[in-house]
Coordinates of C-alpha atoms in Angstrom, one line a residue:
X31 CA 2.1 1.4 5.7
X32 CA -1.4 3.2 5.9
X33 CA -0.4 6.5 8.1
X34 CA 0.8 10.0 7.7
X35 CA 2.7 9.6 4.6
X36 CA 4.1 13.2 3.9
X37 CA 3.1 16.2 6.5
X38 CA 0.5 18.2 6.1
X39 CA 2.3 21.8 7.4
X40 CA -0.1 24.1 5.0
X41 CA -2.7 23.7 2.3
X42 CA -0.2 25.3 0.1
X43 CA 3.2 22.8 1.1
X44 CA 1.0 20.2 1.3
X45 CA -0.1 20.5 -2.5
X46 CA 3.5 21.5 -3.9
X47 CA 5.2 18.7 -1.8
X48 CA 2.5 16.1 -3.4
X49 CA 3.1 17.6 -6.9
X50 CA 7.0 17.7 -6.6
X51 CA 6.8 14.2 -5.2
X52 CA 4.1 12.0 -6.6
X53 CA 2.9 13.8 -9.7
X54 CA -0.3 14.4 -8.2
X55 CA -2.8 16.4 -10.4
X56 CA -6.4 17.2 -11.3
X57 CA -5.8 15.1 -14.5
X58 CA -5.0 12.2 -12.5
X59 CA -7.4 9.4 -12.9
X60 CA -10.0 13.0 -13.3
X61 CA -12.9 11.5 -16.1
X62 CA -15.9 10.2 -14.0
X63 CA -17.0 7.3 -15.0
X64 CA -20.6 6.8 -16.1
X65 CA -23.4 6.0 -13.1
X66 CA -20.6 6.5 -10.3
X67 CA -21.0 7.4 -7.0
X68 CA -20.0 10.9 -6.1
X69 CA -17.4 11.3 -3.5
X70 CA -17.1 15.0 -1.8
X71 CA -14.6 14.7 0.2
X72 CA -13.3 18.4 2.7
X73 CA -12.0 18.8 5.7
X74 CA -14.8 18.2 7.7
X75 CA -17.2 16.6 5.4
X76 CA -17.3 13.3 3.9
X77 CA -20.5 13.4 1.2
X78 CA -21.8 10.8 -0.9
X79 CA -24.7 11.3 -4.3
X80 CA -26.4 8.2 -2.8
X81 CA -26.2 5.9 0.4
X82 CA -27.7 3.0 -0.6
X83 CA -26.9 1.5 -4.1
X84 CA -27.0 -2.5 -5.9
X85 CA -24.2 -4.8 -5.2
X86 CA -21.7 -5.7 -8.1
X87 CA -19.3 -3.5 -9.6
X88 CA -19.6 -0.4 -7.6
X89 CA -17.4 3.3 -9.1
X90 CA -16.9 5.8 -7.2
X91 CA -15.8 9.2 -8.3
X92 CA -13.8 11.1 -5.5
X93 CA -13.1 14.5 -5.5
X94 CA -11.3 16.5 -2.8
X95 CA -12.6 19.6 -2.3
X96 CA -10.6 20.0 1.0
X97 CA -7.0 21.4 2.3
X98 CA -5.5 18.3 3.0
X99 CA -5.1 15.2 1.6
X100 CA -7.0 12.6 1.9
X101 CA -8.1 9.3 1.3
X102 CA -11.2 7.1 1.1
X103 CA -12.2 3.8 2.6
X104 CA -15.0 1.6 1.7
X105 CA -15.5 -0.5 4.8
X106 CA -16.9 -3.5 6.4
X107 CA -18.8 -2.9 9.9
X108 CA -15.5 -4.5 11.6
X109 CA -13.1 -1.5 9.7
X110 CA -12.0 -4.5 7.2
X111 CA -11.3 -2.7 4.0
X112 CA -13.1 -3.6 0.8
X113 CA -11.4 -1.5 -1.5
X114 CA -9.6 2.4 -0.7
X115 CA -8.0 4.9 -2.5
X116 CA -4.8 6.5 -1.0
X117 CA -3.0 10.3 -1.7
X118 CA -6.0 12.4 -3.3
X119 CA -4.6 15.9 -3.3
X120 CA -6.6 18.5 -2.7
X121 CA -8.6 20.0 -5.9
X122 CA -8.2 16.4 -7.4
X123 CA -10.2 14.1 -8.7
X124 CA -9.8 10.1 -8.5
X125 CA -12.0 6.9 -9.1
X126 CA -12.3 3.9 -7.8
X127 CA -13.7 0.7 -8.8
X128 CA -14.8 -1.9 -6.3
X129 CA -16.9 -5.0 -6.0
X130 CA -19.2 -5.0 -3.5
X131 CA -21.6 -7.9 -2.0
X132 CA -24.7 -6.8 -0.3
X133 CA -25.1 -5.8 3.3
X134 CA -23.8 -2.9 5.7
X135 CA -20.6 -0.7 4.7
X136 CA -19.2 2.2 5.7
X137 CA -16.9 4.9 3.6
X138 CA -14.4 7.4 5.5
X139 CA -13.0 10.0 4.0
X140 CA -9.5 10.6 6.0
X141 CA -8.3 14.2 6.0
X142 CA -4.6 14.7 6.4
X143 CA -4.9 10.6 6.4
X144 CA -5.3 10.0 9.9
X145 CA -8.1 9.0 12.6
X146 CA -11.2 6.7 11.9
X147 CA -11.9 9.5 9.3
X148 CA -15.2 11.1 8.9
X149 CA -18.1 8.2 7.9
X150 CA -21.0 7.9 5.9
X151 CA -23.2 4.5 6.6
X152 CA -23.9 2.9 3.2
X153 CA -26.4 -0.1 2.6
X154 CA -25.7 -2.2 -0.8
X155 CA -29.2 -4.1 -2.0
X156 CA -29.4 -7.6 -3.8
X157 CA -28.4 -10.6 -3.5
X158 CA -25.7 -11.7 -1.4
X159 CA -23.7 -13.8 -4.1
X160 CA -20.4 -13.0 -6.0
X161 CA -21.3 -10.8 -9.0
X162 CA -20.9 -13.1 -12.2
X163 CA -17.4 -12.9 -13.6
X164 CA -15.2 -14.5 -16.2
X165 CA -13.6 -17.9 -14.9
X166 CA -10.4 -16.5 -15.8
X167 CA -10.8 -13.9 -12.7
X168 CA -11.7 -16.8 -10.3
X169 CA -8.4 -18.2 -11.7
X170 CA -6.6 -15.1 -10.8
X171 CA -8.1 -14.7 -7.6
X172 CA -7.0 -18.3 -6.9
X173 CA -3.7 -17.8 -8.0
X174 CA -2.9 -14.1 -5.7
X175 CA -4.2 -15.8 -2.2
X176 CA -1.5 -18.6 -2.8
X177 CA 0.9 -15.7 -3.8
X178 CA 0.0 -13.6 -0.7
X179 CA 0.1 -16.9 2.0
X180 CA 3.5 -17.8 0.3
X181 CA 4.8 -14.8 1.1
X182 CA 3.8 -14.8 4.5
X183 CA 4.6 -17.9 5.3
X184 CA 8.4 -17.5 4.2
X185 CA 8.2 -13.9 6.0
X186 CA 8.1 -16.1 9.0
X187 CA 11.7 -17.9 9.0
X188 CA 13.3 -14.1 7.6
X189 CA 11.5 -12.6 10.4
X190 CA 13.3 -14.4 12.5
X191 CA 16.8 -13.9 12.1
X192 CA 15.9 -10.5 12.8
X193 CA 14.2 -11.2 16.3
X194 CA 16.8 -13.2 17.2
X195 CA 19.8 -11.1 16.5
X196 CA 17.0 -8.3 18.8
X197 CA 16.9 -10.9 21.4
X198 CA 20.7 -11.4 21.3
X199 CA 22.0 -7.9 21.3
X200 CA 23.2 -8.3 17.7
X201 CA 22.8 -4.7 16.7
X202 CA 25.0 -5.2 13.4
X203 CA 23.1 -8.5 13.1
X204 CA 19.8 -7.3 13.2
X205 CA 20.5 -4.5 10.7
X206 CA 21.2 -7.6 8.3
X207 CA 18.3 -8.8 8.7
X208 CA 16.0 -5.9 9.1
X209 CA 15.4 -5.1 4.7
X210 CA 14.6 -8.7 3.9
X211 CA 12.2 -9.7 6.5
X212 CA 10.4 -6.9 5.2
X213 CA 10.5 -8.1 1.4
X214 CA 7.0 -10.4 2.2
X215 CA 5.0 -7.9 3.0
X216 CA 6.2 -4.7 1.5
X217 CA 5.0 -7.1 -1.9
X218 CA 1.7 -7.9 -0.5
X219 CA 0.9 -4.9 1.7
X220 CA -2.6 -4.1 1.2
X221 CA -3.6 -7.3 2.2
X222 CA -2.2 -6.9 5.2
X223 CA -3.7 -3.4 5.7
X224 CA -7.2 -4.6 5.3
X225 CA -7.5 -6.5 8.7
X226 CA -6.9 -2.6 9.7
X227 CA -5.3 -3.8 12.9
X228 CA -2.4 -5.5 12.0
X229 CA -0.5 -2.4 9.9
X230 CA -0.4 -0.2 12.7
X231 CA 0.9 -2.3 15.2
X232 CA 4.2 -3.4 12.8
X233 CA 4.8 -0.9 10.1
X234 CA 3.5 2.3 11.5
X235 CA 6.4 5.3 11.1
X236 CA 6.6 8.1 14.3
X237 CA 4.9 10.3 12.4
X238 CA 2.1 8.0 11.9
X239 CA 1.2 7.5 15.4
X240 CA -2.4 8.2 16.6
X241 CA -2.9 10.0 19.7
X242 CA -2.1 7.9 22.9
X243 CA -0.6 5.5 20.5
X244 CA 2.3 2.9 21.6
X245 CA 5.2 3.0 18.9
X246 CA 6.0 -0.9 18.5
X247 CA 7.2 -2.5 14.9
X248 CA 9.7 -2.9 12.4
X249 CA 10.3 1.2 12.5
X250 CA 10.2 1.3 16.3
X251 CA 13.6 -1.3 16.1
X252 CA 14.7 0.6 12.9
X253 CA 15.5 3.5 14.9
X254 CA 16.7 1.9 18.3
X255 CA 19.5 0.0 15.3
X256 CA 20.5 3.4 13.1
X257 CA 20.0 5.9 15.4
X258 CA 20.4 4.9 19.1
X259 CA 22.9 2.2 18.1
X260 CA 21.9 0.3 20.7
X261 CA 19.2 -3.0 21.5
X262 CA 18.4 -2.5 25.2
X263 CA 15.7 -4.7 27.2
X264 CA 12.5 -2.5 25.7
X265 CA 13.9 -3.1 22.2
X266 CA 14.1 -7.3 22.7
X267 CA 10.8 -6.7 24.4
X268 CA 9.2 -5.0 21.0
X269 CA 11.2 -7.9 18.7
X270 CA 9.0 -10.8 20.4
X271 CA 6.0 -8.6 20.2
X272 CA 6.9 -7.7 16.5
X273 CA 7.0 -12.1 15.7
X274 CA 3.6 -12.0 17.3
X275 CA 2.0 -9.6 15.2
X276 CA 4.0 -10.8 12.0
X277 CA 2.4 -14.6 13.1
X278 CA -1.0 -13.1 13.4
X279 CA -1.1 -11.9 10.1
X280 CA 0.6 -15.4 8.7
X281 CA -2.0 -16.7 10.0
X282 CA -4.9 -14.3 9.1
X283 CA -3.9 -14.0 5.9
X284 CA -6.0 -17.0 4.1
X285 CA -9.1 -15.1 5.8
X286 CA -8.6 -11.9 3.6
X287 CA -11.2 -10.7 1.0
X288 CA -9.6 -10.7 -1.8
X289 CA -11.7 -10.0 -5.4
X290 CA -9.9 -8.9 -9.1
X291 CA -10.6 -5.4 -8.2
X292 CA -9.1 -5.5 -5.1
X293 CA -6.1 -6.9 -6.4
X294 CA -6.2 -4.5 -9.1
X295 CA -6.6 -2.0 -6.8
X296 CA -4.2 -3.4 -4.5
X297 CA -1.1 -2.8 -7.3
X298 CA -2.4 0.4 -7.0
X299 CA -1.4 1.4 -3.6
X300 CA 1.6 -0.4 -3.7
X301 CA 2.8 2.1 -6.5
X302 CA 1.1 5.0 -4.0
X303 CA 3.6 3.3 -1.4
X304 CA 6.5 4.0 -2.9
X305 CA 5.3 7.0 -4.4
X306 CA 4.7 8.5 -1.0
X307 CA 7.0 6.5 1.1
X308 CA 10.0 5.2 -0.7
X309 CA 10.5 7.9 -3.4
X310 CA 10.9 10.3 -0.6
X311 CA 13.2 8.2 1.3
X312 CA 10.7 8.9 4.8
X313 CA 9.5 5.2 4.7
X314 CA 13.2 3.9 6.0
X315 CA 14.4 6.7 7.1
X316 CA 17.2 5.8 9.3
X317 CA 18.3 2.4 7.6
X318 CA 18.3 3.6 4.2
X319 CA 17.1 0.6 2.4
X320 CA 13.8 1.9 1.0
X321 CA 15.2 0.5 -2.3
X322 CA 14.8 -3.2 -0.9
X323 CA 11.0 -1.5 0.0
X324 CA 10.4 -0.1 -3.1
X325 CA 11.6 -3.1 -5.4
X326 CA 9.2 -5.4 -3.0
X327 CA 6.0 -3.1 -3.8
X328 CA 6.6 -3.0 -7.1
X329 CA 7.1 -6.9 -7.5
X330 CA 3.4 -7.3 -5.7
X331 CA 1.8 -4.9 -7.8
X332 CA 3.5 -6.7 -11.1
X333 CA 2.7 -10.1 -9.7
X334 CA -1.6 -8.8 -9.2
X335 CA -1.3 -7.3 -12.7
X336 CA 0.4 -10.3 -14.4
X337 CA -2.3 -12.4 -13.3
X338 CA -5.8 -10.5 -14.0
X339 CA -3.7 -9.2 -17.6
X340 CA -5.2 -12.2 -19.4
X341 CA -8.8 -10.5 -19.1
X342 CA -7.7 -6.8 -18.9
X343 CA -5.7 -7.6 -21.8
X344 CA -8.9 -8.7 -23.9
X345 CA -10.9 -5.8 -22.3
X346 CA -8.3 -2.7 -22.9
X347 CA -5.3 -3.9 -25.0
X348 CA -3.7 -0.5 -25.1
X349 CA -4.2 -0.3 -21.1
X350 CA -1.9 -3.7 -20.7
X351 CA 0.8 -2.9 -23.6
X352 CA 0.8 0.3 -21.7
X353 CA 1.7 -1.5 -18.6
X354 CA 4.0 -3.9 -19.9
X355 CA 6.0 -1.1 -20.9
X356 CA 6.2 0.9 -17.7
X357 CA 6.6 -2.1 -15.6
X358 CA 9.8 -3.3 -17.9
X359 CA 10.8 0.4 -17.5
X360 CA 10.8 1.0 -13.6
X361 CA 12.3 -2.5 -13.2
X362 CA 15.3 -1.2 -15.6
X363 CA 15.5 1.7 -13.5
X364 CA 15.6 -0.4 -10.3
X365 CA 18.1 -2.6 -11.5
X366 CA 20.5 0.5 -11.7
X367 CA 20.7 0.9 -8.1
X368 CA 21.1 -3.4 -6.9
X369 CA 24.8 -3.4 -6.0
X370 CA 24.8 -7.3 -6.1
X371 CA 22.0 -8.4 -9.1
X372 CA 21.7 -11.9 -7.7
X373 CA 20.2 -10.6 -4.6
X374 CA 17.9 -8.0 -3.1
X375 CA 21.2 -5.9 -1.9
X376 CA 20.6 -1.8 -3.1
X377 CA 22.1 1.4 -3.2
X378 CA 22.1 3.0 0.3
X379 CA 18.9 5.3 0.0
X380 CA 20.9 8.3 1.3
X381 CA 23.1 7.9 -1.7
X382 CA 21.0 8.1 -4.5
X383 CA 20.8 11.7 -5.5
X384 CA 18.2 14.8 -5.7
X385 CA 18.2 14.0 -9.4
X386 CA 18.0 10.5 -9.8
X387 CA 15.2 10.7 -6.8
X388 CA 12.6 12.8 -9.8
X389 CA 13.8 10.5 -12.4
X390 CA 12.3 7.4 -10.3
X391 CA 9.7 9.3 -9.0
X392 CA 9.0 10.2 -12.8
X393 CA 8.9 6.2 -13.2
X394 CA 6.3 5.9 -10.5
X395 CA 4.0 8.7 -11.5
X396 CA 4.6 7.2 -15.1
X397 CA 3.1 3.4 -13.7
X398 CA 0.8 4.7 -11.7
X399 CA -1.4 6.1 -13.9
X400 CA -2.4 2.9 -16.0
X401 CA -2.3 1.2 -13.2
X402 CA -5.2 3.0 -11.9
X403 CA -7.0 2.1 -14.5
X404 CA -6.6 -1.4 -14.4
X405 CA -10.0 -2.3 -11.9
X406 CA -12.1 -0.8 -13.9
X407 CA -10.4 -3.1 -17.3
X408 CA -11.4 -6.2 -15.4
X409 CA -15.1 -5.0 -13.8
X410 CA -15.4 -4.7 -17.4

């Protein structure tokens, strides 16, 4: 879910929550990498080294000199995303590794992640043409766009057991239902986030909501279930709107542009998902299931590494064995929590204790660090 992921109260909460939380620091992801773009993102400012630059493997180096965070898009003319980089604390630095085709772009740098951001018009030269790669990444590529329709496409029938316990009153029914016709696209979210219009219509949180805003989605009936206790005639009126939107992006999904660094850094902002989202337990905060959530993103992020390893293991050996490790260790910790280990059935979030929350936040911060990494192994 691409909104307001933790508040943003005062420079000074706002950088111990994201260091108490998600591990954030200046020595995150920090060395520039040779020939990048600069990225100066502030409060009001959004400044790049250079606007116009060759198409291929683009870097960016981002740095957040502002009081918030922030995050930075690089953009199509029609808001599609080409690549982004979530949760840069302020007085860090991050990079980000993209490929780019020529033509018009635009990048936004989003203070306190919200709004249309403030925009910088970008022109990429050359030819039009995919930038050469190794066969093995068109293989990969291949492979993740069945992955992500699969999973939409069985979203679909899970999707609707929910609706249809909405649409008969079913409160206990629907709560059933609820975590795993989420599973789908908590694994493949970015995806579904680059069509920028589909996210905030389904997954958007409260919180999240821009101004003048509609709350409809997943979280809209998570709350009317937990906390009102109750599935009234507006509630069966947001479930059928919920199975249009979910359709929309069933079908939309084959249209997405999907490149190895965008899946690479795709399993990137899953693990900034559940940093941000799921660790915290504000994601699913009345249901409680942000384990179900948490143990979808991770899956996606596994499933995008496990296929472009091949060539990111042949580029940066001791970045993959790095990443098998972590990814065998937050699965372990995972598994802790599953009350029933044949199914996707978790620890009630409000259960799991102060304590244990750092330890799996420790796990995330531990993954998320190679994994940022892991574009720039394959643009290699």
């Amino acid at each position: 879910m691409r909104a307001v992921r933790l508040s943003v109260v005062t420079a000074a909460t706002t950088v111990a929550a994201l260091a108490a939380v998600t591990g954030c620091s200046s020595k995150s992801d920090s060395k520039s990498a040779d020939g990048a773009i600069q990225v100066t993102a502030s409060d009001d400012a959004c400044k790049l080294s250079k606007t116009e630059f060759a198409a291929g493997h683009v870097q960016f180096s981002i740095e957040n000199k502002g009081s918030k965070i922030t995050e930075v898009y690089l953009l199509f003319p029609d808001d599609r995303i080409v690549a982004e980089r979530e949760n840069i604390g302020p007085g860090t630095k991050q990079n980000l590794t993209a490929e780019v085709k020529a033509g018009s772009y635009e990048v936004a740098c989003k203070p306190g992640m919200k709004g249309s951001g403030i925009r910088q018009k970008v022109t990429v030269t050359g030819g039009a043409q995919t930038p050469k790669r190794d066969p093995k990444l068109d293989a990969a590529v291949a492979a993740y766009r069945t992955y992500v329709q699969q999973q939409a496409d069985d979203t679909l029938p899970k999707l609707k057991t929910f609706t249809d316990a909405i649409a008969a009153g079913d409160v206990e029914g629907a709560k059933k239902a609820y975590a795993p016709s989420r599973i789908g696209w908590e694994r493949t979210e970015p995806v579904a986030e680059s069509f920028g219009d589909i996210d905030p219509k389904t997954d958007v949180r409260e919180d999240g909501l821009e101004k003048g805003q509609t709350w409809t989605g997943w979280h809209r009936l998570e709350k009317a279930l937990w906390k009102d206790g109750k599935i009234g005639d507006e509630e069966k009126k947001l479930g059928v709107q919920l199975s249009t939107d979910i359709a929309d992006w069933q079908k939309r999904v084959g249209t997405a542009e999907i490149t190895p660094t965008s899946m690479a850094n795709g399993a990137k902002e899953l693990l900034d998902e559940v940093a941000t989202g799921k660790v915290t337990g504000e994601e699913e905060r009345y249901s409680h299931t942000d384990l179900v959530d948490f143990k979808g993103n991770v899956e996606g992020a596994q499933k995008a590494y496990e296929l472009l390893k091949p060539v990111a293991s042949k580029n940066d050996p001791a970045l993959t064995a790095e990443l098998d490790k972590q990814f065998a260790a937050i699965e372990a910790q995972l598994d802790k929590y599953r009350t029933d280990k044949n199914s996707y059935e978790f620890t009630s979030y409000d259960k799991v204790g102060e304590s244990d929350r750092k330890q799996l936040s420790d796990g995330v911060n531990a993954l998320s660090e190679p994994l940022s990494k892991l574009a720039a192994a394959v643009a290699k």
